[in-house]
Short mmCIF file of C-alpha atoms and ligand atoms in Angstrom, two decimals:
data_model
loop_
_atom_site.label_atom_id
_atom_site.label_comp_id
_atom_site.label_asym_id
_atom_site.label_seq_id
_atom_site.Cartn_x
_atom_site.Cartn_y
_atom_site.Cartn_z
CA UNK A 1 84.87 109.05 109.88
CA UNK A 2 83.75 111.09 112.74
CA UNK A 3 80.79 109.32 114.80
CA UNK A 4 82.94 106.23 116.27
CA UNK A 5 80.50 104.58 118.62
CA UNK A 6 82.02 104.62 122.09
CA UNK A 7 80.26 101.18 123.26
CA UNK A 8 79.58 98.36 120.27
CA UNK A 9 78.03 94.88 121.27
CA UNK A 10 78.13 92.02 119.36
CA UNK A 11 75.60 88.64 118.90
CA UNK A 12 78.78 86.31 117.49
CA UNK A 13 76.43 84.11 115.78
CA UNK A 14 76.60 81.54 112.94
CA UNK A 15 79.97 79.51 113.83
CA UNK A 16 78.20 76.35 113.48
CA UNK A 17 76.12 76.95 110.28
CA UNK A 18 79.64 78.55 109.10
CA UNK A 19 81.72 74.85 109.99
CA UNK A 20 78.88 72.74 108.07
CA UNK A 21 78.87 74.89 105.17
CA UNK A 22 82.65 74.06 105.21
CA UNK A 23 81.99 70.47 105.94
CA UNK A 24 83.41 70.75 109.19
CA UNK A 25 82.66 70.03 112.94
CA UNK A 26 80.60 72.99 114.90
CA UNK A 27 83.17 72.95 117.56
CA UNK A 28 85.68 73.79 114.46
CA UNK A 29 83.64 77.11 113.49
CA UNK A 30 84.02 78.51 117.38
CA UNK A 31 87.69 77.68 117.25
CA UNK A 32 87.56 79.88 114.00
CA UNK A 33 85.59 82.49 115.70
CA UNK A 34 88.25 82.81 117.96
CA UNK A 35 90.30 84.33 115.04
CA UNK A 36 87.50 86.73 114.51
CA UNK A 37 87.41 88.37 118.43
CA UNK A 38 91.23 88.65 118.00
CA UNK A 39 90.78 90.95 114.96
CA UNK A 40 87.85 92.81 116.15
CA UNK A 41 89.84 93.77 119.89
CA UNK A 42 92.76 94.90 116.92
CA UNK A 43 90.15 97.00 115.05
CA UNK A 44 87.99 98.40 117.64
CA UNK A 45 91.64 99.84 119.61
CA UNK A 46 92.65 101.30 116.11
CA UNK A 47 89.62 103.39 115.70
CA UNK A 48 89.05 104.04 119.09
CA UNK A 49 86.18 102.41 119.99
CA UNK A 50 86.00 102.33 123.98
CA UNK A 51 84.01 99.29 125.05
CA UNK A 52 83.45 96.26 123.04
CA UNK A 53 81.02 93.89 124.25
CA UNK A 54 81.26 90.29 123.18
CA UNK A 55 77.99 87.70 123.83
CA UNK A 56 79.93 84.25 123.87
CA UNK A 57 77.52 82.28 125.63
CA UNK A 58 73.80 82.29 126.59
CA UNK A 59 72.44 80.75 129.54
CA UNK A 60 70.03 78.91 127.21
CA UNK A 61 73.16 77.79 125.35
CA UNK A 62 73.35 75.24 128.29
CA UNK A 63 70.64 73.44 126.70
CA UNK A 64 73.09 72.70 123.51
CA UNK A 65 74.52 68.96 123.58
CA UNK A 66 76.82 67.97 126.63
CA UNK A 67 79.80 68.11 124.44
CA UNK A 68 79.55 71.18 122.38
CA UNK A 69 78.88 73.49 126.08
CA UNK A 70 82.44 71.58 127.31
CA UNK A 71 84.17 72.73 124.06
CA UNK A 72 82.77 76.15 124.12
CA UNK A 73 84.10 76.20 128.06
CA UNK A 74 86.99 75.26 127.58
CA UNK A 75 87.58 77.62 124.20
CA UNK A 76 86.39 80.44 126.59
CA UNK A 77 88.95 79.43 129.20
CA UNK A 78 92.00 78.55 126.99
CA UNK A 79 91.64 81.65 125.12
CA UNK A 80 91.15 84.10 127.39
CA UNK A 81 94.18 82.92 129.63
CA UNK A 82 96.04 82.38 126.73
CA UNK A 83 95.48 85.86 125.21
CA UNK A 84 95.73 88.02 129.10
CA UNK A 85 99.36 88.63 128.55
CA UNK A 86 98.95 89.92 125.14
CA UNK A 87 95.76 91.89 126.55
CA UNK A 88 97.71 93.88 128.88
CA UNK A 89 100.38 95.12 126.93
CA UNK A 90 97.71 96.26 124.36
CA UNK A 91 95.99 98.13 127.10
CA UNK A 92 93.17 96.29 127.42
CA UNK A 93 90.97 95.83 130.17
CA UNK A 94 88.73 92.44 130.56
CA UNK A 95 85.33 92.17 132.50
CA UNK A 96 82.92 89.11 132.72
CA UNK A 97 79.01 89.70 132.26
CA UNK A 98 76.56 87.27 133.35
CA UNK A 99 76.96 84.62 135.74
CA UNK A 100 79.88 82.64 137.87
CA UNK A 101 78.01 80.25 139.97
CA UNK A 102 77.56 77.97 137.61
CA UNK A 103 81.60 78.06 136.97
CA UNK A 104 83.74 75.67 138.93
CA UNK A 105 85.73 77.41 141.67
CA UNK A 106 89.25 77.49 139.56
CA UNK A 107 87.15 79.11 136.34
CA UNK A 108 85.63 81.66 138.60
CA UNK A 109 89.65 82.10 140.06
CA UNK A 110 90.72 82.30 137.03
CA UNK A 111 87.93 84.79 135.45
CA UNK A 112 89.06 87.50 138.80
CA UNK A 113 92.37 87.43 138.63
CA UNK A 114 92.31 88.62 134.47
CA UNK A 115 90.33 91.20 135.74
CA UNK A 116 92.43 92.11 138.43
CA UNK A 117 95.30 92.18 136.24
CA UNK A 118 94.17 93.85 133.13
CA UNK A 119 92.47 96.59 135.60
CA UNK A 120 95.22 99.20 134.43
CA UNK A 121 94.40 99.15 130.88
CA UNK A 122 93.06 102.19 129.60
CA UNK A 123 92.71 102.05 125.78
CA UNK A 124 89.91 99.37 125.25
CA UNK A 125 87.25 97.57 127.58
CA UNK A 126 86.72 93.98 126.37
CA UNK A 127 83.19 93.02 128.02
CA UNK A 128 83.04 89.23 127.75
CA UNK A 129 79.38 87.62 128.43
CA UNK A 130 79.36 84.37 129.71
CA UNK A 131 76.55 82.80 130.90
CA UNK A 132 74.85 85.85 130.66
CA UNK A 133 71.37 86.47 129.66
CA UNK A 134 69.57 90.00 129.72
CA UNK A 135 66.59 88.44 132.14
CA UNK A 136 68.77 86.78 134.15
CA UNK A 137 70.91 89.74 134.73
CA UNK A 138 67.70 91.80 135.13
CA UNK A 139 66.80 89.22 138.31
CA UNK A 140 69.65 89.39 140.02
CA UNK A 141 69.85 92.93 139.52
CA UNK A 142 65.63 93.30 140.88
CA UNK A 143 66.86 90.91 144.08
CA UNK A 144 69.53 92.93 145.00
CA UNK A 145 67.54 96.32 144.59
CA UNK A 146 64.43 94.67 146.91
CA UNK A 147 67.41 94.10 149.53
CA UNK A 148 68.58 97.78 150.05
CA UNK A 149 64.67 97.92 150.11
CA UNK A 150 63.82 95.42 152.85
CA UNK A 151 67.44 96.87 154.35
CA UNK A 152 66.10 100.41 154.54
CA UNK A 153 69.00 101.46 152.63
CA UNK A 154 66.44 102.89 149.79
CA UNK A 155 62.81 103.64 149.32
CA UNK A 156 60.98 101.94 146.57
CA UNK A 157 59.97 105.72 145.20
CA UNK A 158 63.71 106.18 144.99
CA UNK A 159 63.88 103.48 142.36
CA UNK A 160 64.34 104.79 138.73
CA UNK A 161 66.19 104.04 135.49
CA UNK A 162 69.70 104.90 137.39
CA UNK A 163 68.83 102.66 140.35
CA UNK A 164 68.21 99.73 138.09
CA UNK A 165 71.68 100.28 135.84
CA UNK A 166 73.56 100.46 138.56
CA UNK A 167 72.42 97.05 139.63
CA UNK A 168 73.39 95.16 136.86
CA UNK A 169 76.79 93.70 135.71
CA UNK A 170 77.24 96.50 133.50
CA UNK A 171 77.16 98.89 136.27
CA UNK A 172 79.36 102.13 135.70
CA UNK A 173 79.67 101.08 131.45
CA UNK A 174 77.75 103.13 129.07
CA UNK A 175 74.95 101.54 127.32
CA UNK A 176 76.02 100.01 123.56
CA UNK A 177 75.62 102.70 120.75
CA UNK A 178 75.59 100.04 118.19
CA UNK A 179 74.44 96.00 118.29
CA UNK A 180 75.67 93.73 115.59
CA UNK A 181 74.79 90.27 115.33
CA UNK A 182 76.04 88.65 112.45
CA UNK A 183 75.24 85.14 110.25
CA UNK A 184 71.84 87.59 109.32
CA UNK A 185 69.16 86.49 112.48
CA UNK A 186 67.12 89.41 113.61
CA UNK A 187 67.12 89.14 116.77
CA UNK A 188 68.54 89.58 120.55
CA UNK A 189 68.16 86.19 122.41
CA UNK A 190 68.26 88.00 125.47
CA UNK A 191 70.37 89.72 124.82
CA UNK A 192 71.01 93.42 126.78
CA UNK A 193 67.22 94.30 126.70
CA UNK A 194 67.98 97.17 128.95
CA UNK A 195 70.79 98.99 127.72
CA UNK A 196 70.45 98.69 124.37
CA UNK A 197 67.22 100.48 124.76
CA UNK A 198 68.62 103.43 121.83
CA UNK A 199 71.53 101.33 119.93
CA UNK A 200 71.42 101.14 116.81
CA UNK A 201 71.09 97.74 115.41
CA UNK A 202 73.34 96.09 112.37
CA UNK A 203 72.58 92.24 111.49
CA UNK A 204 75.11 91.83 108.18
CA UNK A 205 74.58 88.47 106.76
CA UNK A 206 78.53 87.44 107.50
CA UNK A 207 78.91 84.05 109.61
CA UNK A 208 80.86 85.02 112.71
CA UNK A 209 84.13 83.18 111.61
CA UNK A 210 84.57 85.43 108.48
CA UNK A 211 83.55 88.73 110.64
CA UNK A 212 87.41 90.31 110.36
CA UNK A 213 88.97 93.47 110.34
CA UNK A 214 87.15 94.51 107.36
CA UNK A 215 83.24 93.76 108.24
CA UNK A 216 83.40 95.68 111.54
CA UNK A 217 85.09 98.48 109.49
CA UNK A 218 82.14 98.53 107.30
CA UNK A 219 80.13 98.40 110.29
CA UNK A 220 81.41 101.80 111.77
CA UNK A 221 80.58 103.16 108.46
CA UNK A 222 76.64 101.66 108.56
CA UNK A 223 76.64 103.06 112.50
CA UNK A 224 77.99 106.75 110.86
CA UNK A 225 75.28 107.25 108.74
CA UNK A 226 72.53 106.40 111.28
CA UNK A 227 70.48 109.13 112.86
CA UNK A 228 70.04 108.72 116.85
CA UNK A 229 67.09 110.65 117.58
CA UNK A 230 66.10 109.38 121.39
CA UNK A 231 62.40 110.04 121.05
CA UNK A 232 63.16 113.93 119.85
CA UNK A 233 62.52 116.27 116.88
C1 IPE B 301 77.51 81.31 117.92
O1 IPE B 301 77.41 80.38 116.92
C2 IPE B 301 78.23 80.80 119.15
C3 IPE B 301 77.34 80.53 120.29
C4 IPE B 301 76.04 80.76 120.30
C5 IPE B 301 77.92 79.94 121.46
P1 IPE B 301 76.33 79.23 116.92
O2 IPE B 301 76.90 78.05 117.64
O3 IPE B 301 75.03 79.71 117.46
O4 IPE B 301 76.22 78.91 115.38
P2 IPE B 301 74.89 78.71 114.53
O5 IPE B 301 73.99 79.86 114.85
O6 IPE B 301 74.30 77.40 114.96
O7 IPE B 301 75.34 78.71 113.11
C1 IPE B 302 72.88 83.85 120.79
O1 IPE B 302 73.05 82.93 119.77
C2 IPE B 302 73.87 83.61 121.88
C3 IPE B 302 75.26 83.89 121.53
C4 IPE B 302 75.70 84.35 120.41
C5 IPE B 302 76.20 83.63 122.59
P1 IPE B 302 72.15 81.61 119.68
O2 IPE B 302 72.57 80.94 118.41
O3 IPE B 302 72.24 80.84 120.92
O4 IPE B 302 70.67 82.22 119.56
P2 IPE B 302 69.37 81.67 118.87
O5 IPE B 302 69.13 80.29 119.41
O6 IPE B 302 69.62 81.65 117.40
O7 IPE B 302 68.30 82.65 119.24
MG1 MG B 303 73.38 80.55 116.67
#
């Protein structure tokens, strides 16, 4: 297999349709999900996939009842802090998309100092979105830019496509080569509007909790046969 994509993104979707169809809780089909990250980090270091994106929470997932957003918190929290030792010594470095102000001031802590120490690791970028929706991100990113404006640090003709990346929370990452969003919806839910402007899409029918080693191994083959064209002949 020779095209590895260096950037893939990934909708984790269906955890709750995956715990009823089970006859479980919701809250028991992220805590299963959890399983899933794990082995995607393992299989996206072992065929050298670069970044790996991961959209764990929306910010129109707020709207979700008062006690499924705690669980899927505190899942976020535990897990990540939990995992950060086992992170570093697999060379992975860990970055948070999307929002901290509406994170209490420990959770924002805690969310710098994993990125301050995985910083060193070189094999794999785990891009965690949290909070994070593509408009939102795109606002933020706009506000800032008008600053420098109103600043005089830039001129609104000096505003183009590298002006605007640079702006946003995935600032000096490559855009995704490949979106996957499993459990079979179509769609991005605001989702990285902007960079995934030429990925190539994949939406495999497979609830989130059974997406293991072997679906995103089958996805790298789907992305290999693909034809990028960007617009040419
Ligand atoms: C994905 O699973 C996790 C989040 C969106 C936080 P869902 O919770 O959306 O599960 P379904 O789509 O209802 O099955
Ligand atoms: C998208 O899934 C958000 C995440 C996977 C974090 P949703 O389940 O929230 O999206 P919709 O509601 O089906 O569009
Ligand atoms: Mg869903």
């Amino acid at each position: 297999m020779e095209k590895i994509p260096a950037h893939i993104a990934i909708i984790m979707d269906g955890n709750g349709r995956w715990a009823k169809a089970q006859g479980k809780e919701r809250y028991e089909g992220h805590i299963e999900g959890v399983a899933s990250v794990k082995a995607c980090i393992k299989a996206a270091r072992k065929h050298g996939v670069r970044y790996l994106t991961l959209y764990a929470f929306s910010t129109e997932n707020w709207g979700r009842p008062q006690a499924e957003v705690e669980a899927l918190m505190q899942l976020f929290c535990k897990s990540v802090t939990k995992e950060t030792p086992e992170l570093i010594e697999q060379g992975v470095q860990v970055r948070f998309i999307g929002r901290r102000d509406r994170f209490s001031e420990e959770v924002r802590e805690r969310l710098l100092h994993i990125e301050s120490s995985t910083a060193e690791g070189d094999k794999l970028t785990l891009v965690l979105a949290f909070d994070y929706s593509s408009r939102d991100e795109l606002v933020r990113a706009i506000r800032k830019v008008a600053e420098r404006v109103q600043n005089g640090e830039l001129k609104a003709e000096e505003i183009d496509d590298a002006v605007i990346s640079a702006h946003l929370d995935t600032a000096d990452m490559p855009d995704p080569d490949l979106v996957i969003r499993t459990s079979g919806e179509c769609r991005l839910s605001n989702f990285m509007l902007w960079q995934a402007s030429y990925a190539e899409m994949y939406f495999p029918q497979t609830m989130w909790p059974d997406f293991r080693e072997e679906a995103f191994a089958k996805a790298l083959e789907v992305y290999a046969e693909r034809d990028r064209r960007y617009g040419l002949l």
